[in-house]
PDB file of C-alpha atoms in Angstrom:
ATOM      1  CA  ALA A   4      23.650 157.137 -33.054  1.00  0.00           C
ATOM      2  CA  GLN A   5      24.958 154.774 -35.711  1.00  0.00           C
ATOM      3  CA  SER A   6      25.909 156.728 -38.792  1.00  0.00           C
ATOM      4  CA  VAL A   7      28.039 156.863 -41.914  1.00  0.00           C
ATOM      5  CA  THR A   8      29.579 160.153 -42.976  1.00  0.00           C
ATOM      6  CA  GLN A   9      30.916 161.137 -46.350  1.00  0.00           C
ATOM      7  CA  PRO A  10      32.363 164.611 -45.823  1.00  0.00           C
ATOM      8  CA  ASP A  11      32.717 165.503 -49.493  1.00  0.00           C
ATOM      9  CA  ILE A  12      29.501 166.130 -51.409  1.00  0.00           C
ATOM     10  CA  HIS A  13      31.258 166.905 -54.690  1.00  0.00           C
ATOM     11  CA  ILE A  14      34.761 166.122 -55.912  1.00  0.00           C
ATOM     12  CA  THR A  15      36.300 167.062 -59.249  1.00  0.00           C
ATOM     13  CA  VAL A  16      39.454 165.394 -60.526  1.00  0.00           C
ATOM     14  CA  SER A  17      41.273 165.385 -63.836  1.00  0.00           C
ATOM     15  CA  GLU A  18      41.359 162.222 -65.859  1.00  0.00           C
ATOM     16  CA  GLY A  19      44.464 160.253 -64.966  1.00  0.00           C
ATOM     17  CA  ALA A  20      44.754 161.814 -61.509  1.00  0.00           C
ATOM     18  CA  SER A  21      44.465 159.816 -58.319  1.00  0.00           C
ATOM     19  CA  LEU A  22      41.278 159.746 -56.289  1.00  0.00           C
ATOM     20  CA  GLU A  23      40.408 159.329 -52.634  1.00  0.00           C
ATOM     21  CA  LEU A  24      36.838 159.428 -51.342  1.00  0.00           C
ATOM     22  CA  ARG A  25      36.411 159.631 -47.608  1.00  0.00           C
ATOM     23  CA  CYS A  26      34.070 157.632 -45.424  1.00  0.00           C
ATOM     24  CA  ASN A  27      33.784 157.595 -41.636  1.00  0.00           C
ATOM     25  CA  TYR A  28      31.497 155.465 -39.526  1.00  0.00           C
ATOM     26  CA  SER A  29      30.190 155.788 -36.020  1.00  0.00           C
ATOM     27  CA  TYR A  30      29.281 152.456 -34.474  1.00  0.00           C
ATOM     28  CA  GLY A  31      29.940 150.731 -31.181  1.00  0.00           C
ATOM     29  CA  ALA A  32      31.472 147.746 -32.930  1.00  0.00           C
ATOM     30  CA  THR A  33      33.126 147.455 -36.319  1.00  0.00           C
ATOM     31  CA  PRO A  34      30.422 147.086 -38.936  1.00  0.00           C
ATOM     32  CA  TYR A  35      30.653 145.422 -42.304  1.00  0.00           C
ATOM     33  CA  LEU A  36      31.575 148.161 -44.789  1.00  0.00           C
ATOM     34  CA  PHE A  37      30.762 148.614 -48.451  1.00  0.00           C
ATOM     35  CA  TRP A  38      31.295 151.003 -51.308  1.00  0.00           C
ATOM     36  CA  TYR A  39      28.677 151.238 -54.047  1.00  0.00           C
ATOM     37  CA  VAL A  40      28.603 153.344 -57.209  1.00  0.00           C
ATOM     38  CA  GLN A  41      25.529 154.739 -58.926  1.00  0.00           C
ATOM     39  CA  SER A  42      25.406 156.098 -62.451  1.00  0.00           C
ATOM     40  CA  PRO A  43      22.533 158.419 -63.407  1.00  0.00           C
ATOM     41  CA  GLY A  44      19.224 156.592 -63.563  1.00  0.00           C
ATOM     42  CA  GLN A  45      20.777 153.332 -62.437  1.00  0.00           C
ATOM     43  CA  GLY A  46      20.775 151.164 -59.356  1.00  0.00           C
ATOM     44  CA  LEU A  47      23.748 150.653 -57.062  1.00  0.00           C
ATOM     45  CA  GLN A  48      26.718 148.571 -58.153  1.00  0.00           C
ATOM     46  CA  LEU A  49      28.959 147.010 -55.529  1.00  0.00           C
ATOM     47  CA  LEU A  50      32.587 148.122 -55.802  1.00  0.00           C
ATOM     48  CA  LEU A  51      34.054 146.357 -52.787  1.00  0.00           C
ATOM     49  CA  LYS A  52      33.375 145.221 -49.245  1.00  0.00           C
ATOM     50  CA  TYR A  53      35.144 144.716 -45.924  1.00  0.00           C
ATOM     51  CA  PHE A  54      34.020 142.117 -43.443  1.00  0.00           C
ATOM     52  CA  SER A  55      37.236 141.307 -41.586  1.00  0.00           C
ATOM     53  CA  GLY A  56      40.864 140.370 -42.173  1.00  0.00           C
ATOM     54  CA  ASP A  57      43.170 142.250 -44.510  1.00  0.00           C
ATOM     55  CA  THR A  58      42.483 145.958 -44.085  1.00  0.00           C
ATOM     56  CA  LEU A  59      43.262 146.783 -47.716  1.00  0.00           C
ATOM     57  CA  VAL A  60      40.565 145.413 -49.983  1.00  0.00           C
ATOM     58  CA  GLN A  61      40.534 145.313 -53.742  1.00  0.00           C
ATOM     59  CA  GLY A  62      37.423 145.846 -55.782  1.00  0.00           C
ATOM     60  CA  ILE A  63      36.249 146.086 -59.333  1.00  0.00           C
ATOM     61  CA  LYS A  64      37.256 148.741 -61.861  1.00  0.00           C
ATOM     62  CA  GLY A  65      40.653 149.260 -60.206  1.00  0.00           C
ATOM     63  CA  PHE A  66      39.255 150.574 -56.911  1.00  0.00           C
ATOM     64  CA  GLU A  67      40.613 149.733 -53.486  1.00  0.00           C
ATOM     65  CA  ALA A  68      39.701 150.763 -49.963  1.00  0.00           C
ATOM     66  CA  GLU A  69      41.552 150.758 -46.689  1.00  0.00           C
ATOM     67  CA  PHE A  70      39.894 150.076 -43.353  1.00  0.00           C
ATOM     68  CA  LYS A  71      41.430 152.001 -40.453  1.00  0.00           C
ATOM     69  CA  ARG A  72      39.918 151.061 -37.121  1.00  0.00           C
ATOM     70  CA  SER A  73      41.748 153.810 -35.231  1.00  0.00           C
ATOM     71  CA  GLN A  74      40.207 156.458 -37.469  1.00  0.00           C
ATOM     72  CA  SER A  75      36.837 154.721 -37.993  1.00  0.00           C
ATOM     73  CA  SER A  76      37.415 155.213 -41.695  1.00  0.00           C
ATOM     74  CA  PHE A  77      37.015 153.245 -44.892  1.00  0.00           C
ATOM     75  CA  ASN A  78      38.334 155.459 -47.673  1.00  0.00           C
ATOM     76  CA  LEU A  79      38.039 154.537 -51.329  1.00  0.00           C
ATOM     77  CA  ARG A  80      40.992 155.071 -53.656  1.00  0.00           C
ATOM     78  CA  LYS A  81      41.897 154.740 -57.295  1.00  0.00           C
ATOM     79  CA  PRO A  82      45.382 155.471 -58.661  1.00  0.00           C
ATOM     80  CA  SER A  83      44.243 156.814 -62.035  1.00  0.00           C
ATOM     81  CA  VAL A  84      40.711 157.985 -62.715  1.00  0.00           C
ATOM     82  CA  HIS A  85      38.987 157.421 -66.054  1.00  0.00           C
ATOM     83  CA  TRP A  86      36.255 159.635 -67.473  1.00  0.00           C
ATOM     84  CA  SER A  87      33.835 156.719 -67.113  1.00  0.00           C
ATOM     85  CA  ASP A  88      34.306 156.815 -63.321  1.00  0.00           C
ATOM     86  CA  ALA A  89      32.134 159.930 -63.116  1.00  0.00           C
ATOM     87  CA  ALA A  90      29.200 158.877 -60.936  1.00  0.00           C
ATOM     88  CA  GLU A  91      27.942 159.062 -57.379  1.00  0.00           C
ATOM     89  CA  TYR A  92      29.682 156.948 -54.765  1.00  0.00           C
ATOM     90  CA  PHE A  93      28.076 155.690 -51.588  1.00  0.00           C
ATOM     91  CA  CYS A  94      29.704 154.263 -48.504  1.00  0.00           C
ATOM     92  CA  ALA A  95      27.479 151.934 -46.467  1.00  0.00           C
ATOM     93  CA  ALA A  96      27.647 150.016 -43.212  1.00  0.00           C
ATOM     94  CA  LEU A  97      25.871 146.970 -41.906  1.00  0.00           C
ATOM     95  CA  ILE A  98      25.967 146.232 -38.205  1.00  0.00           C
ATOM     96  CA  THR A  99      26.256 142.575 -37.264  1.00  0.00           C
ATOM     97  CA  GLY A 100      23.167 141.362 -35.479  1.00  0.00           C
ATOM     98  CA  GLY A 101      21.124 143.984 -37.276  1.00  0.00           C
ATOM     99  CA  GLY A 102      19.861 141.871 -40.125  1.00  0.00           C
ATOM    100  CA  ASN A 103      20.321 143.374 -43.550  1.00  0.00           C
ATOM    101  CA  LYS A 104      19.748 147.029 -42.786  1.00  0.00           C
ATOM    102  CA  LEU A 105      22.358 149.045 -44.653  1.00  0.00           C
ATOM    103  CA  THR A 106      23.049 152.572 -43.456  1.00  0.00           C
ATOM    104  CA  PHE A 107      24.317 154.800 -46.234  1.00  0.00           C
ATOM    105  CA  GLY A 108      26.361 157.948 -46.289  1.00  0.00           C
ATOM    106  CA  THR A 109      25.010 160.920 -48.203  1.00  0.00           C
ATOM    107  CA  GLY A 110      27.129 160.141 -51.229  1.00  0.00           C
ATOM    108  CA  THR A 111      29.970 161.856 -53.086  1.00  0.00           C
ATOM    109  CA  GLN A 112      29.372 163.064 -56.612  1.00  0.00           C
ATOM    110  CA  LEU A 113      32.517 162.588 -58.691  1.00  0.00           C
ATOM    111  CA  LYS A 114      33.139 164.733 -61.740  1.00  0.00           C
ATOM    112  CA  VAL A 115      36.036 163.902 -64.050  1.00  0.00           C
ATOM    113  CA  GLU A 116      37.573 166.651 -66.154  1.00  0.00           C
ATOM    114  CA  LEU A 117      39.063 165.627 -69.466  1.00  0.00           C
TER     115      LEU A 117
ATOM    116  CA  LYS B  12      23.083 134.512 -63.138  1.00  0.00           C
ATOM    117  CA  ALA B  13      20.530 137.155 -63.852  1.00  0.00           C
ATOM    118  CA  GLY B  14      20.624 140.143 -61.557  1.00  0.00           C
ATOM    119  CA  VAL B  15      17.908 141.640 -59.426  1.00  0.00           C
ATOM    120  CA  THR B  16      14.960 142.734 -61.528  1.00  0.00           C
ATOM    121  CA  GLN B  17      12.378 145.327 -60.606  1.00  0.00           C
ATOM    122  CA  THR B  18       9.101 146.122 -62.284  1.00  0.00           C
ATOM    123  CA  PRO B  19       7.887 148.502 -63.379  1.00  0.00           C
ATOM    124  CA  ARG B  20      10.880 150.744 -64.023  1.00  0.00           C
ATOM    125  CA  TYR B  21       8.837 153.927 -64.128  1.00  0.00           C
ATOM    126  CA  LEU B  22       5.481 154.799 -62.661  1.00  0.00           C
ATOM    127  CA  ILE B  23       3.330 157.919 -62.496  1.00  0.00           C
ATOM    128  CA  LYS B  24       0.520 158.082 -59.952  1.00  0.00           C
ATOM    129  CA  THR B  25      -1.656 160.777 -58.420  1.00  0.00           C
ATOM    130  CA  ARG B  26      -2.045 161.644 -54.771  1.00  0.00           C
ATOM    131  CA  GLY B  27      -4.295 159.290 -52.867  1.00  0.00           C
ATOM    132  CA  GLN B  28      -3.719 156.329 -55.152  1.00  0.00           C
ATOM    133  CA  GLN B  29      -1.874 153.200 -54.142  1.00  0.00           C
ATOM    134  CA  VAL B  30       1.000 151.468 -55.883  1.00  0.00           C
ATOM    135  CA  THR B  31       2.621 148.038 -55.861  1.00  0.00           C
ATOM    136  CA  LEU B  32       6.241 147.512 -56.853  1.00  0.00           C
ATOM    137  CA  SER B  33       7.770 144.133 -57.591  1.00  0.00           C
ATOM    138  CA  CYS B  34      11.245 142.712 -57.064  1.00  0.00           C
ATOM    139  CA  SER B  35      12.706 139.410 -58.233  1.00  0.00           C
ATOM    140  CA  PRO B  36      15.935 138.543 -56.416  1.00  0.00           C
ATOM    141  CA  ILE B  37      18.981 136.793 -57.792  1.00  0.00           C
ATOM    142  CA  SER B  38      18.328 133.075 -58.076  1.00  0.00           C
ATOM    143  CA  GLY B  39      19.090 131.364 -54.781  1.00  0.00           C
ATOM    144  CA  HIS B  40      18.938 134.560 -52.718  1.00  0.00           C
ATOM    145  CA  ARG B  41      16.506 134.353 -49.842  1.00  0.00           C
ATOM    146  CA  SER B  42      16.723 137.870 -48.457  1.00  0.00           C
ATOM    147  CA  VAL B  43      15.209 140.953 -50.035  1.00  0.00           C
ATOM    148  CA  SER B  44      15.529 144.507 -48.749  1.00  0.00           C
ATOM    149  CA  TRP B  45      13.895 147.703 -49.936  1.00  0.00           C
ATOM    150  CA  TYR B  46      15.301 151.237 -49.891  1.00  0.00           C
ATOM    151  CA  GLN B  47      13.930 154.638 -50.801  1.00  0.00           C
ATOM    152  CA  GLN B  48      16.210 157.178 -52.459  1.00  0.00           C
ATOM    153  CA  THR B  49      15.323 160.868 -52.612  1.00  0.00           C
ATOM    154  CA  PRO B  50      17.475 163.962 -53.193  1.00  0.00           C
ATOM    155  CA  GLY B  51      16.582 165.333 -49.776  1.00  0.00           C
ATOM    156  CA  GLN B  52      16.806 162.251 -47.562  1.00  0.00           C
ATOM    157  CA  GLY B  53      19.265 160.116 -49.504  1.00  0.00           C
ATOM    158  CA  LEU B  54      19.092 156.342 -49.256  1.00  0.00           C
ATOM    159  CA  GLN B  55      16.847 155.107 -46.483  1.00  0.00           C
ATOM    160  CA  PHE B  56      16.055 151.569 -45.431  1.00  0.00           C
ATOM    161  CA  LEU B  57      12.396 150.575 -45.721  1.00  0.00           C
ATOM    162  CA  PHE B  58      12.244 146.914 -44.700  1.00  0.00           C
ATOM    163  CA  GLU B  59      13.788 143.519 -45.232  1.00  0.00           C
ATOM    164  CA  TYR B  60      12.389 140.053 -45.719  1.00  0.00           C
ATOM    165  CA  PHE B  61      13.920 136.665 -45.203  1.00  0.00           C
ATOM    166  CA  SER B  62      12.074 133.410 -45.758  1.00  0.00           C
ATOM    167  CA  GLU B  63       8.756 135.263 -46.139  1.00  0.00           C
ATOM    168  CA  THR B  64       9.154 137.012 -42.779  1.00  0.00           C
ATOM    169  CA  GLN B  65       9.734 140.711 -42.248  1.00  0.00           C
ATOM    170  CA  ARG B  66      12.896 140.881 -40.163  1.00  0.00           C
ATOM    171  CA  ASN B  67      13.428 144.583 -39.871  1.00  0.00           C
ATOM    172  CA  LYS B  68      11.557 147.773 -40.657  1.00  0.00           C
ATOM    173  CA  GLY B  69      12.763 151.304 -41.151  1.00  0.00           C
ATOM    174  CA  ASN B  70      11.195 154.484 -39.882  1.00  0.00           C
ATOM    175  CA  PHE B  71       8.395 154.847 -42.403  1.00  0.00           C
ATOM    176  CA  PRO B  72       4.652 155.240 -41.869  1.00  0.00           C
ATOM    177  CA  GLY B  73       2.302 152.287 -42.010  1.00  0.00           C
ATOM    178  CA  ARG B  74       1.300 153.277 -45.548  1.00  0.00           C
ATOM    179  CA  PHE B  75       4.447 151.458 -46.628  1.00  0.00           C
ATOM    180  CA  SER B  76       4.145 147.699 -46.490  1.00  0.00           C
ATOM    181  CA  GLY B  77       5.630 144.689 -48.163  1.00  0.00           C
ATOM    182  CA  ARG B  78       5.654 140.967 -48.409  1.00  0.00           C
ATOM    183  CA  GLN B  79       7.772 138.132 -49.660  1.00  0.00           C
ATOM    184  CA  PHE B  80       6.576 135.038 -51.438  1.00  0.00           C
ATOM    185  CA  SER B  81       7.785 131.467 -51.145  1.00  0.00           C
ATOM    186  CA  ASN B  82       9.924 131.889 -54.287  1.00  0.00           C
ATOM    187  CA  SER B  83      11.658 134.872 -52.569  1.00  0.00           C
ATOM    188  CA  ARG B  84      10.074 137.432 -54.891  1.00  0.00           C
ATOM    189  CA  SER B  85       8.953 140.495 -53.008  1.00  0.00           C
ATOM    190  CA  GLU B  86       6.444 143.261 -53.414  1.00  0.00           C
ATOM    191  CA  MET B  87       6.111 146.562 -51.659  1.00  0.00           C
ATOM    192  CA  ASN B  88       2.936 148.572 -51.491  1.00  0.00           C
ATOM    193  CA  VAL B  89       2.381 152.233 -50.757  1.00  0.00           C
ATOM    194  CA  SER B  90      -1.174 153.282 -50.026  1.00  0.00           C
ATOM    195  CA  THR B  91      -2.645 156.780 -50.079  1.00  0.00           C
ATOM    196  CA  LEU B  92       0.261 158.213 -52.015  1.00  0.00           C
ATOM    197  CA  GLU B  93       1.652 161.612 -51.076  1.00  0.00           C
ATOM    198  CA  LEU B  94       3.777 163.957 -53.163  1.00  0.00           C
ATOM    199  CA  GLY B  95       6.716 163.191 -50.900  1.00  0.00           C
ATOM    200  CA  ASP B  96       6.607 159.539 -51.881  1.00  0.00           C
ATOM    201  CA  SER B  97       8.119 160.451 -55.237  1.00  0.00           C
ATOM    202  CA  ALA B  98      11.430 158.628 -55.192  1.00  0.00           C
ATOM    203  CA  LEU B  99      13.584 155.887 -56.623  1.00  0.00           C
ATOM    204  CA  TYR B 100      12.714 152.638 -54.878  1.00  0.00           C
ATOM    205  CA  LEU B 101      15.553 150.166 -54.829  1.00  0.00           C
ATOM    206  CA  CYS B 102      15.382 146.494 -54.087  1.00  0.00           C
ATOM    207  CA  ALA B 103      18.408 144.473 -53.015  1.00  0.00           C
ATOM    208  CA  SER B 104      18.882 140.767 -52.559  1.00  0.00           C
ATOM    209  CA  SER B 105      21.409 138.687 -50.673  1.00  0.00           C
ATOM    210  CA  PRO B 106      21.877 134.971 -50.111  1.00  0.00           C
ATOM    211  CA  SER B 107      21.067 135.298 -46.425  1.00  0.00           C
ATOM    212  CA  LEU B 108      21.235 137.819 -43.615  1.00  0.00           C
ATOM    213  CA  GLU B 109      24.332 139.939 -43.019  1.00  0.00           C
ATOM    214  CA  GLU B 110      25.698 139.220 -46.452  1.00  0.00           C
ATOM    215  CA  THR B 111      26.498 141.414 -49.414  1.00  0.00           C
ATOM    216  CA  GLN B 112      23.429 142.987 -50.989  1.00  0.00           C
ATOM    217  CA  TYR B 113      23.064 143.319 -54.749  1.00  0.00           C
ATOM    218  CA  PHE B 114      20.783 146.019 -56.040  1.00  0.00           C
ATOM    219  CA  GLY B 115      18.296 146.160 -58.853  1.00  0.00           C
ATOM    220  CA  PRO B 116      17.900 149.127 -61.238  1.00  0.00           C
ATOM    221  CA  GLY B 117      15.083 150.605 -59.193  1.00  0.00           C
ATOM    222  CA  THR B 118      11.552 151.792 -59.820  1.00  0.00           C
ATOM    223  CA  ARG B 119      11.169 155.520 -60.244  1.00  0.00           C
ATOM    224  CA  LEU B 120       7.842 156.657 -58.834  1.00  0.00           C
ATOM    225  CA  LEU B 121       6.437 160.087 -59.549  1.00  0.00           C
ATOM    226  CA  VAL B 122       3.410 161.207 -57.571  1.00  0.00           C
ATOM    227  CA  LEU B 123       1.454 164.122 -59.061  1.00  0.00           C
TER     228      LEU B 123
END
């Protein structure tokens, strides 16, 4: 079955430390891939997306993600985390030919220690 | 450009009632999708509309329905509300199909 997996439910990092959030997908073909962030009581904000081409994509707020076909992964990274990055992060996939149906991972809750 | 707007932002209903939620997409966007977010089930796709036609539907009962108008605005309706329908309902718009979706702030529905 087509699915998106985020293995880490909660992650705690210290402010200024580096961050990597994991995302794996299970699809027959390479889907379009997205990372969204959600602050409490808010909607989802797009951080970055991968459709094709360069496997390292840059997003907003200093985030980047690397697509690795061999590992079916699309991990999100940030070199230095700020306290304002505390939020929930969702990886999502959209299969081509499937309209606009996004399949989301279960999310990773990021806590930042000052 | 203004973002996706959803009204109302908060709603309290009782079991058995029905509810209608509204979504106005980003100007020029022709596709609107709806998602339900709950702590137990996470983010789940409800349905999507493009040019007033429902293109895709998620695995939800027939009590959940929607429509899209000629100006791309969309509404979703839930009839005979159940306690389990309490959730954050998110609307997303995109210029067309298989493009990046931009989300609204959501409507938080509480069913008592």
